[in-house]
Amino acid sequence: MRTKLDAVSGAAVLVTVLAFSATAPLTAYAAAPAFALAFGRNALGLLTLGPAFLLARRREVHRVFSGERGLVRKEQRRAVLFGLGAGTALAAHFATFMTGAQLTSVAMATGLVATQPVWQALIATAQGRRLSRAAWTGLAVSVAGAMVASGADLGTGARAVTGDVLALAGAVALAAYTALSEKARPDVSTPMYSVLCFSVCTVEMLLLCLVTGTSPVTFTAHAWFALLGLLLLPQLLGLFSLNFALGRAPATAVSVLLLLEAPMAALVGWLWLGQLPVGAAWPGLVMIMLGVVVVVIGDARSAPSATDLPGHGRSGLHTLLQHPILAAAPADDVYDGIWRDARLGRLAEAENTIRRSENHAVRAYGVRSAEATHWIEVRAHVAHLTGDGRLAVRLWLSAARFHADPPRKDTARTRLCLERAFTEWRRLHDATATSELAPALRQMYAKHPNDPREHRRWSGGVREVDAHLAAQGLAPAHRA
């Protein structure tokens, strides 16, 4: 990735801004129920991209729901649960923001929803992550700006204030969506996660239409035009351009430039719809934009340099741009970040990076490939570094099983993983864990490779397991 925003990347960001800034004006122009518009937008997007994505990832769909990688891949099912929550948060975002855009001015709705990084920072703080002083300063400025801007609408009536509150709620929902996506994205591929989230969002928006008595498909000609624009501009062109820009330019620079969406949307709303916020609201909108810039830049400066690696977790606001279709493949030198996080106690970040890398290897080489199994070994090393010997033994045994089975049987690697499992097992101080893991360890030694030269070494491992149990005064392991 380049370290500067070149002309091509800048053009891609400009296209993204133009596409995204059309959301609020198109919603206001449609003059149709916001719930129906949100349902139509997601349903059309799902029908456009869903079948191709699922066809391309059909093996992964089976793997995720069948839990094919056993111990290590249980996280994939957890990712599905997080995806369901993220889809619900996305539905809440569309329902609140698109409704708010019809009640207040386009500029106010877009400016208030731009406070998403503020709420993202508060979520990060609740998760135990530390923010810089600059980030806290930006938070205070943005919140004050939102109060000033919304307060200015008090004189225009309850309708505009209600729209402001809904737009602000849309920002909170979007922050919740990105936080849940951060938890889930390491375990499933980009296409599958996109389809999952959009499917949940589509179904929930349909249910919301039915509960509120809103017709989900009865639109005027203006509404159909707006719906087509929402599909082509923010849903397809905007996300594609953003994905391209993030592949070439620093995320911080891109995220700051994306704040141009608010003034651009205000300009479109003024030229097309004749909408402008009341004069007293402009200082508040400026404060919101200034505060968000300070938050994003302050967080980026406070992050360690290793966290700039693609696929690596960053404390704070890296989820600002974590839409499910934007994640890149892991970098080759991602290990430095993993070891640093493990040693500093940032276990969630290290685990997310490992799972994302493992998933990429599974998709590229297969579920039982040496490349995918390698990441089980990395997790075992991290478990050892963090003092979780029990988990390290289980992971080494899992890696040994994968190396011992076709299609890429590797006797030397199997033996190495098994010996590391045995070494870790002997260091356990918990008698319960020692007894619990002994049968699996003994069984693995008993199933030695079909090589007479290795028989003595591997059968000796069985005796050593029994001898260690006896020395600890524990019952012998069940014989396989």
Coordinates of C-alpha atoms in Angstrom, one line a residue:
M1 CA 0.0 0.0 0.0
R2 CA 1.3 3.5 -0.8
T3 CA 1.9 5.9 2.0
K4 CA 0.6 9.0 0.2
L5 CA -2.6 9.8 -1.5
D6 CA -1.8 9.9 -5.2
A7 CA -3.9 11.4 -8.0
V8 CA -5.6 8.1 -8.9
S9 CA -6.4 7.3 -5.2
G10 CA -7.7 10.9 -4.8
A11 CA -10.0 10.5 -7.8
A12 CA -11.3 7.2 -6.4
V13 CA -12.0 8.9 -3.0
L14 CA -13.8 11.8 -4.8
V15 CA -16.0 9.3 -6.6
T16 CA -16.7 7.6 -3.3
V17 CA -17.7 11.0 -1.7
L18 CA -19.9 11.9 -4.6
A19 CA -21.6 8.5 -4.5
F20 CA -22.1 8.4 -0.7
S21 CA -23.3 12.1 -0.6
A22 CA -26.2 11.1 -2.8
T23 CA -27.8 8.9 -0.1
A24 CA -29.5 11.6 1.9
P25 CA -30.7 13.8 -1.1
L26 CA -32.1 10.7 -2.9
T27 CA -33.9 9.6 0.3
A28 CA -35.4 13.1 0.7
Y29 CA -36.3 13.3 -3.0
A30 CA -38.1 9.9 -3.0
A31 CA -40.9 11.1 -0.8
A32 CA -41.5 7.4 0.0
P33 CA -41.6 5.6 3.4
A34 CA -38.0 5.3 4.6
F35 CA -38.5 1.7 5.7
A36 CA -39.6 0.7 2.2
L37 CA -36.7 2.5 0.7
A38 CA -34.2 0.8 3.0
F39 CA -35.8 -2.6 2.2
G40 CA -35.7 -2.0 -1.5
R41 CA -32.1 -0.8 -1.4
N42 CA -30.8 -3.8 0.4
A43 CA -33.0 -6.3 -1.4
L44 CA -31.8 -5.1 -4.8
G45 CA -28.2 -5.1 -3.7
L46 CA -28.6 -8.6 -2.4
L47 CA -30.2 -9.8 -5.6
T48 CA -27.5 -8.1 -7.6
L49 CA -24.5 -9.5 -5.8
G50 CA -25.7 -12.3 -3.6
P51 CA -26.0 -15.2 -6.1
A52 CA -22.6 -14.6 -7.6
F53 CA -20.9 -14.3 -4.1
L54 CA -22.6 -17.5 -2.8
L55 CA -21.7 -19.4 -5.9
A56 CA -18.1 -18.3 -5.6
R57 CA -17.9 -19.2 -1.9
R58 CA -20.2 -22.3 -1.7
R59 CA -17.5 -24.4 -0.2
E60 CA -16.9 -21.9 2.5
V61 CA -20.6 -21.8 3.3
H62 CA -20.6 -25.5 3.9
R63 CA -17.4 -25.3 5.9
V64 CA -18.6 -22.6 8.2
F65 CA -21.9 -24.2 9.1
S66 CA -20.5 -27.7 9.4
G67 CA -17.6 -26.6 11.6
E68 CA -15.2 -28.6 9.5
R69 CA -12.0 -27.5 11.3
G70 CA -13.3 -28.6 14.7
L71 CA -11.6 -27.0 17.7
V72 CA -10.1 -24.2 15.7
R73 CA -13.0 -23.3 13.5
K74 CA -15.7 -23.0 16.2
E75 CA -15.0 -19.3 15.9
Q76 CA -16.7 -19.3 12.5
R77 CA -20.0 -20.1 14.1
R78 CA -19.4 -17.2 16.5
A79 CA -18.8 -15.1 13.5
V80 CA -22.2 -16.0 12.1
L81 CA -23.8 -14.8 15.4
F82 CA -21.8 -11.6 15.3
G83 CA -22.9 -11.2 11.6
L84 CA -26.6 -11.6 12.7
G85 CA -26.1 -8.8 15.2
A86 CA -24.3 -6.7 12.7
G87 CA -27.1 -7.1 10.2
T88 CA -29.6 -6.0 12.8
A89 CA -27.4 -2.9 13.6
L90 CA -27.3 -2.1 9.9
A91 CA -31.0 -2.4 9.6
A92 CA -31.3 0.0 12.6
H93 CA -28.9 2.4 10.8
F94 CA -30.9 2.5 7.6
A95 CA -34.2 2.8 9.4
T96 CA -33.1 5.7 11.6
F97 CA -30.9 7.6 9.2
M98 CA -33.1 7.4 6.2
T99 CA -36.1 8.4 8.2
G100 CA -34.2 11.3 9.8
A101 CA -33.1 12.5 6.3
Q102 CA -36.7 13.0 5.4
L103 CA -37.5 14.9 8.6
T104 CA -34.6 17.3 8.8
S105 CA -32.4 18.9 6.2
V106 CA -30.0 16.9 4.1
A107 CA -27.0 18.8 5.6
M108 CA -28.1 18.2 9.2
A109 CA -28.8 14.5 8.6
T110 CA -25.4 13.9 6.9
G111 CA -23.5 15.9 9.4
L112 CA -24.9 14.1 12.4
V113 CA -24.5 10.7 11.0
A114 CA -20.8 11.6 10.4
T115 CA -20.3 11.5 14.2
Q116 CA -20.0 7.7 13.8
P117 CA -16.3 7.7 14.7
V118 CA -17.2 9.4 18.0
W119 CA -19.5 6.6 19.0
Q120 CA -17.0 4.1 17.7
A121 CA -14.5 5.6 20.0
L122 CA -16.8 5.2 23.0
I123 CA -17.5 1.6 22.1
A124 CA -13.7 1.0 21.9
T125 CA -13.3 2.6 25.3
A126 CA -16.0 0.3 26.8
Q127 CA -14.1 -2.6 25.4
G128 CA -11.0 -1.6 27.4
R129 CA -9.1 0.3 24.7
R130 CA -7.3 3.5 25.5
L131 CA -7.8 6.6 23.4
S132 CA -5.3 9.4 23.0
R133 CA -5.9 12.9 24.4
A134 CA -6.4 14.2 20.9
A135 CA -9.2 11.6 20.4
W136 CA -10.9 12.7 23.6
T137 CA -10.6 16.3 22.6
G138 CA -12.2 15.5 19.2
L139 CA -15.0 13.6 20.9
A140 CA -15.8 16.6 23.1
V141 CA -15.8 19.0 20.1
S142 CA -18.0 16.7 18.0
V143 CA -20.6 16.2 20.8
A144 CA -20.7 20.0 21.5
G145 CA -21.1 20.6 17.8
A146 CA -24.0 18.1 17.6
M147 CA -25.7 19.9 20.6
V148 CA -25.3 23.3 19.0
A149 CA -26.5 22.1 15.6
S150 CA -29.5 20.3 17.0
G151 CA -30.3 23.1 19.4
A152 CA -30.6 25.4 16.4
D153 CA -33.4 23.3 15.0
L154 CA -35.5 23.8 18.1
G155 CA -36.9 26.9 16.6
T156 CA -38.0 25.2 13.4
G157 CA -40.3 22.7 15.0
A158 CA -40.4 19.2 16.5
R159 CA -40.2 17.6 13.0
A160 CA -36.6 18.8 12.4
V161 CA -35.5 17.9 16.0
T162 CA -36.9 14.4 15.6
G163 CA -35.0 14.1 12.4
D164 CA -31.8 15.2 14.1
V165 CA -32.2 12.6 16.9
L166 CA -32.9 9.9 14.3
A167 CA -29.8 10.8 12.3
L168 CA -27.7 10.7 15.5
A169 CA -29.2 7.3 16.3
G170 CA -28.2 6.2 12.8
A171 CA -24.6 7.1 13.6
V172 CA -24.7 5.1 16.8
A173 CA -26.2 2.1 15.0
L174 CA -23.5 2.4 12.3
A175 CA -20.8 2.4 15.0
A176 CA -22.4 -0.8 16.5
Y177 CA -22.4 -2.4 13.1
T178 CA -18.7 -1.7 12.5
A179 CA -17.8 -2.9 16.0
L180 CA -19.6 -6.2 15.5
S181 CA -18.1 -6.6 12.1
E182 CA -14.6 -6.2 13.6
K183 CA -15.4 -9.2 15.8
A184 CA -16.7 -11.3 13.0
R185 CA -14.7 -10.5 9.9
P186 CA -11.5 -12.5 10.8
D187 CA -13.5 -15.7 10.6
V188 CA -15.4 -15.5 7.3
S189 CA -14.6 -14.2 3.9
T190 CA -15.7 -10.8 2.6
P191 CA -18.3 -12.1 0.1
M192 CA -20.0 -14.4 2.6
Y193 CA -20.1 -11.8 5.4
S194 CA -21.5 -9.3 3.0
V195 CA -24.3 -11.6 1.9
L196 CA -25.0 -12.6 5.5
C197 CA -25.3 -9.0 6.8
F198 CA -27.4 -7.8 3.8
S199 CA -29.7 -10.8 4.1
V200 CA -30.4 -10.2 7.7
C201 CA -30.9 -6.5 7.0
T202 CA -33.2 -7.2 4.1
V203 CA -35.4 -9.6 6.1
E204 CA -35.6 -7.3 9.2
M205 CA -36.5 -4.3 7.1
L206 CA -39.2 -6.3 5.4
L207 CA -40.6 -7.3 8.8
L208 CA -40.4 -3.7 10.0
C209 CA -42.5 -2.7 6.9
L210 CA -45.1 -5.4 7.6
V211 CA -45.3 -4.5 11.4
T212 CA -45.7 -0.8 10.6
G213 CA -48.2 -1.4 7.8
T214 CA -45.8 0.1 5.2
S215 CA -46.0 -1.3 1.7
P216 CA -42.5 -2.5 0.8
V217 CA -42.8 -2.3 -3.0
T218 CA -45.4 0.3 -3.9
F219 CA -43.5 3.3 -5.1
T220 CA -44.1 6.3 -7.3
A221 CA -41.9 7.0 -10.3
H222 CA -39.8 9.4 -8.2
A223 CA -39.3 6.7 -5.6
W224 CA -38.2 4.1 -8.1
F225 CA -35.7 6.6 -9.6
A226 CA -34.4 7.3 -6.1
L227 CA -34.2 3.6 -5.3
L228 CA -32.2 2.9 -8.5
G229 CA -29.9 5.8 -7.6
L230 CA -29.4 4.4 -4.1
L231 CA -28.5 1.0 -5.6
L232 CA -26.1 2.3 -8.2
L233 CA -24.4 5.1 -6.3
P234 CA -23.8 4.4 -2.6
Q235 CA -24.5 0.6 -2.7
L236 CA -22.4 -0.3 -5.7
L237 CA -20.2 2.5 -7.1
G238 CA -19.4 4.1 -3.7
L239 CA -18.3 0.9 -2.0
F240 CA -16.3 -0.3 -5.1
S241 CA -14.5 3.0 -5.3
L242 CA -13.7 3.0 -1.6
N243 CA -12.4 -0.5 -1.8
F244 CA -10.1 0.6 -4.7
A245 CA -8.8 3.6 -2.8
L246 CA -8.1 1.6 0.4
G247 CA -5.9 -0.7 -1.7
R248 CA -3.6 2.3 -2.6
A249 CA -3.8 4.9 0.1
P250 CA -3.6 5.3 3.8
A251 CA -6.8 4.6 5.6
T252 CA -6.5 7.7 7.7
A253 CA -6.2 10.0 4.7
V254 CA -9.2 8.3 3.1
S255 CA -11.3 8.5 6.2
V256 CA -10.6 12.2 6.6
L257 CA -11.5 12.9 3.0
L258 CA -14.7 11.0 3.4
L259 CA -15.9 13.7 5.7
L260 CA -16.4 15.8 2.6
E261 CA -19.6 13.8 2.2
A262 CA -21.4 16.1 4.6
P263 CA -20.7 19.4 2.8
M264 CA -21.1 17.7 -0.6
A265 CA -24.5 16.3 0.5
A266 CA -25.5 19.8 1.7
L267 CA -24.5 21.3 -1.7
V268 CA -26.6 18.6 -3.5
G269 CA -29.5 19.2 -1.2
W270 CA -29.4 22.9 -1.8
L271 CA -29.0 22.8 -5.6
W272 CA -31.5 19.9 -6.1
L273 CA -34.0 20.2 -3.3
G274 CA -33.5 23.8 -2.1
Q275 CA -32.7 22.6 1.4
L276 CA -30.3 24.4 3.8
P277 CA -30.0 24.2 7.5
V278 CA -30.9 27.3 9.6
G279 CA -28.1 29.7 9.9
A280 CA -27.4 29.0 13.6
A281 CA -26.8 25.3 12.8
W282 CA -23.7 25.9 10.6
P283 CA -21.3 26.5 13.5
G284 CA -22.4 23.2 15.0
L285 CA -21.9 21.3 11.8
V286 CA -18.4 22.8 11.4
M287 CA -17.6 21.7 15.0
I288 CA -18.8 18.2 14.2
M289 CA -16.5 17.9 11.2
L290 CA -13.5 19.4 13.0
G291 CA -14.0 17.1 16.0
V292 CA -14.2 13.9 13.8
V293 CA -11.0 15.0 12.0
V294 CA -9.2 15.4 15.3
V295 CA -10.5 12.0 16.5
V296 CA -9.4 10.1 13.4
I297 CA -6.0 11.7 13.1
G298 CA -5.3 11.6 16.8
D299 CA -6.1 7.9 16.9
A300 CA -3.9 7.2 13.9
R301 CA -0.9 9.0 15.4
S302 CA -1.2 7.2 18.7
A303 CA -1.4 3.7 17.1
P304 CA 1.9 1.7 17.0
S305 CA 3.5 1.5 13.6
A306 CA 3.1 -2.3 13.4
T307 CA -0.6 -1.9 13.5
D308 CA -0.7 -0.4 10.1
L309 CA -0.2 -3.9 8.6
P310 CA -3.1 -5.0 6.5
G311 CA -5.3 -7.4 8.5
H312 CA -3.9 -6.3 11.8
G313 CA -6.1 -5.1 14.6
R314 CA -5.7 -1.5 15.8
S315 CA -7.0 0.0 19.0
G316 CA -9.5 2.9 18.5
L317 CA -11.1 3.7 15.2
H318 CA -9.7 1.4 12.5
T319 CA -13.3 0.1 12.2
L320 CA -14.3 3.4 10.7
L321 CA -13.7 1.8 7.3
Q322 CA -14.4 -1.8 8.2
H323 CA -17.3 -2.4 5.8
P324 CA -17.4 -6.1 5.1
I325 CA -16.4 -5.8 1.5
L326 CA -13.2 -3.8 2.3
A327 CA -10.9 -6.2 4.1
A328 CA -7.6 -7.1 2.4
A329 CA -5.5 -10.3 2.5
P330 CA -3.0 -10.5 5.4
A331 CA 0.5 -9.2 4.8
D332 CA 3.5 -11.5 4.7
D333 CA 5.2 -9.7 7.6
V334 CA 2.1 -9.9 9.9
Y335 CA 4.0 -12.0 12.5
D336 CA 5.7 -9.0 14.0
G337 CA 2.4 -7.5 15.0
I338 CA 1.1 -10.8 16.3
W339 CA 4.1 -11.4 18.6
R340 CA 4.0 -7.7 19.8
D341 CA 0.3 -7.9 20.6
A342 CA 0.7 -11.2 22.4
R343 CA 3.6 -9.9 24.6
L344 CA 1.8 -6.7 25.4
G345 CA -1.4 -8.6 26.4
R346 CA -3.5 -7.5 23.4
L347 CA -4.8 -11.0 22.9
A348 CA -8.0 -10.0 21.1
E349 CA -5.9 -8.1 18.4
A350 CA -3.5 -11.0 18.0
E351 CA -6.3 -13.6 17.8
N352 CA -8.2 -11.5 15.2
T353 CA -5.1 -11.2 13.0
I354 CA -4.4 -15.0 13.2
R355 CA -7.9 -16.0 12.4
R356 CA -8.1 -13.6 9.5
S357 CA -4.8 -15.0 8.1
E358 CA -5.9 -18.6 8.7
N359 CA -9.2 -17.9 6.9
H360 CA -7.3 -16.5 3.9
A361 CA -5.1 -19.6 3.8
V362 CA -8.2 -21.9 4.1
R363 CA -9.8 -20.1 1.1
A364 CA -6.6 -20.1 -1.0
Y365 CA -5.2 -23.6 -0.3
G366 CA -7.9 -25.7 1.4
V367 CA -9.1 -26.6 4.8
R368 CA -6.5 -29.3 5.4
S369 CA -3.6 -27.7 3.7
A370 CA -0.2 -27.1 5.3
E371 CA -0.7 -23.4 4.8
A372 CA -4.0 -23.3 6.8
T373 CA -2.6 -25.6 9.5
H374 CA 0.4 -23.4 9.9
W375 CA -1.9 -20.8 11.6
I376 CA -3.0 -23.3 14.2
E377 CA 0.7 -23.6 15.1
V378 CA 1.0 -19.8 15.3
R379 CA -2.0 -19.8 17.7
A380 CA -0.3 -22.5 19.8
H381 CA 2.9 -20.3 20.0
V382 CA 0.7 -17.3 21.2
A383 CA -1.0 -19.5 23.7
H384 CA 2.4 -20.5 25.1
L385 CA 3.6 -16.9 25.2
T386 CA 0.5 -15.9 27.2
G387 CA 0.8 -18.8 29.6
D388 CA -2.2 -20.8 28.4
G389 CA -0.6 -24.2 28.3
R390 CA -3.8 -26.1 28.2
L391 CA -4.9 -24.4 25.0
A392 CA -1.4 -24.7 23.5
V393 CA -1.5 -28.5 23.9
R394 CA -4.9 -28.7 22.3
L395 CA -3.7 -26.6 19.4
W396 CA -0.5 -28.5 18.9
L397 CA -2.5 -31.8 18.8
S398 CA -4.9 -30.3 16.3
A399 CA -2.0 -29.3 14.1
A400 CA -0.5 -32.8 14.4
R401 CA -3.8 -34.4 13.3
F402 CA -4.0 -32.2 10.2
H403 CA -0.4 -32.9 9.3
A404 CA -0.9 -36.7 9.8
D405 CA -3.9 -36.9 7.5
P406 CA -4.1 -36.7 3.7
P407 CA -4.0 -35.0 1.3
R408 CA -0.6 -33.6 2.4
K409 CA 0.7 -36.0 5.0
D410 CA 3.9 -34.7 6.6
T411 CA 5.4 -37.2 9.0
A412 CA 8.2 -34.9 10.1
R413 CA 5.8 -32.0 10.8
T414 CA 3.4 -34.3 12.6
R415 CA 6.2 -35.5 14.9
L416 CA 7.4 -32.0 15.6
C417 CA 3.8 -30.8 16.6
L418 CA 3.3 -33.8 18.7
E419 CA 6.6 -33.4 20.5
R420 CA 5.7 -29.7 21.2
A421 CA 2.3 -30.8 22.5
F422 CA 4.0 -33.3 24.8
T423 CA 6.6 -30.7 26.1
E424 CA 3.8 -28.3 26.8
W425 CA 1.7 -31.0 28.5
R426 CA 4.5 -32.0 30.8
R427 CA 4.7 -28.3 32.0
L428 CA 1.1 -28.2 33.0
H429 CA 0.6 -27.5 36.7
D430 CA -3.1 -28.3 36.7
A431 CA -3.7 -32.0 37.4
T432 CA -7.2 -31.8 35.9
A433 CA -5.8 -30.4 32.6
T434 CA -3.0 -33.0 32.6
S435 CA -5.5 -35.9 33.0
E436 CA -8.0 -34.4 30.5
L437 CA -5.4 -34.1 27.7
A438 CA -3.5 -37.3 28.3
P439 CA -5.8 -39.7 26.4
A440 CA -5.7 -37.5 23.2
L441 CA -1.9 -37.2 23.5
R442 CA -1.5 -40.9 24.1
Q443 CA -3.8 -41.8 21.2
M444 CA -1.9 -39.6 18.8
Y445 CA 1.4 -41.3 19.8
A446 CA -0.2 -44.7 19.4
K447 CA -1.3 -43.9 15.8
H448 CA 2.3 -43.6 14.6
P449 CA 3.0 -43.3 10.9
N450 CA 3.3 -46.4 8.8
D451 CA 7.1 -46.3 8.9
P452 CA 8.9 -49.1 10.8
R453 CA 11.9 -46.8 11.5
E454 CA 9.6 -44.5 13.4
H455 CA 7.8 -47.2 15.4
R456 CA 10.2 -47.3 18.4
R457 CA 10.3 -43.5 18.8
W458 CA 6.5 -43.1 18.7
S459 CA 5.7 -46.1 20.9
G460 CA 8.2 -44.6 23.3
G461 CA 6.1 -41.5 23.5
V462 CA 3.2 -43.6 24.7
R463 CA 5.3 -45.0 27.5
E464 CA 6.5 -41.5 28.4
V465 CA 2.9 -40.3 28.7
D466 CA 2.1 -43.1 31.1
A467 CA 5.3 -42.6 33.1
H468 CA 4.5 -38.9 33.6
L469 CA 1.0 -39.6 34.7
A470 CA 2.4 -42.2 37.2
A471 CA 5.0 -39.7 38.5
Q472 CA 2.2 -37.2 39.1
G473 CA 0.1 -39.8 40.9
L474 CA -2.6 -39.6 38.3
A475 CA -4.7 -42.4 36.8
P476 CA -3.3 -43.8 33.6
A477 CA -4.8 -42.6 30.3
H478 CA -7.4 -44.7 28.6
R479 CA -5.7 -46.7 25.9
A480 CA -6.8 -46.1 22.3

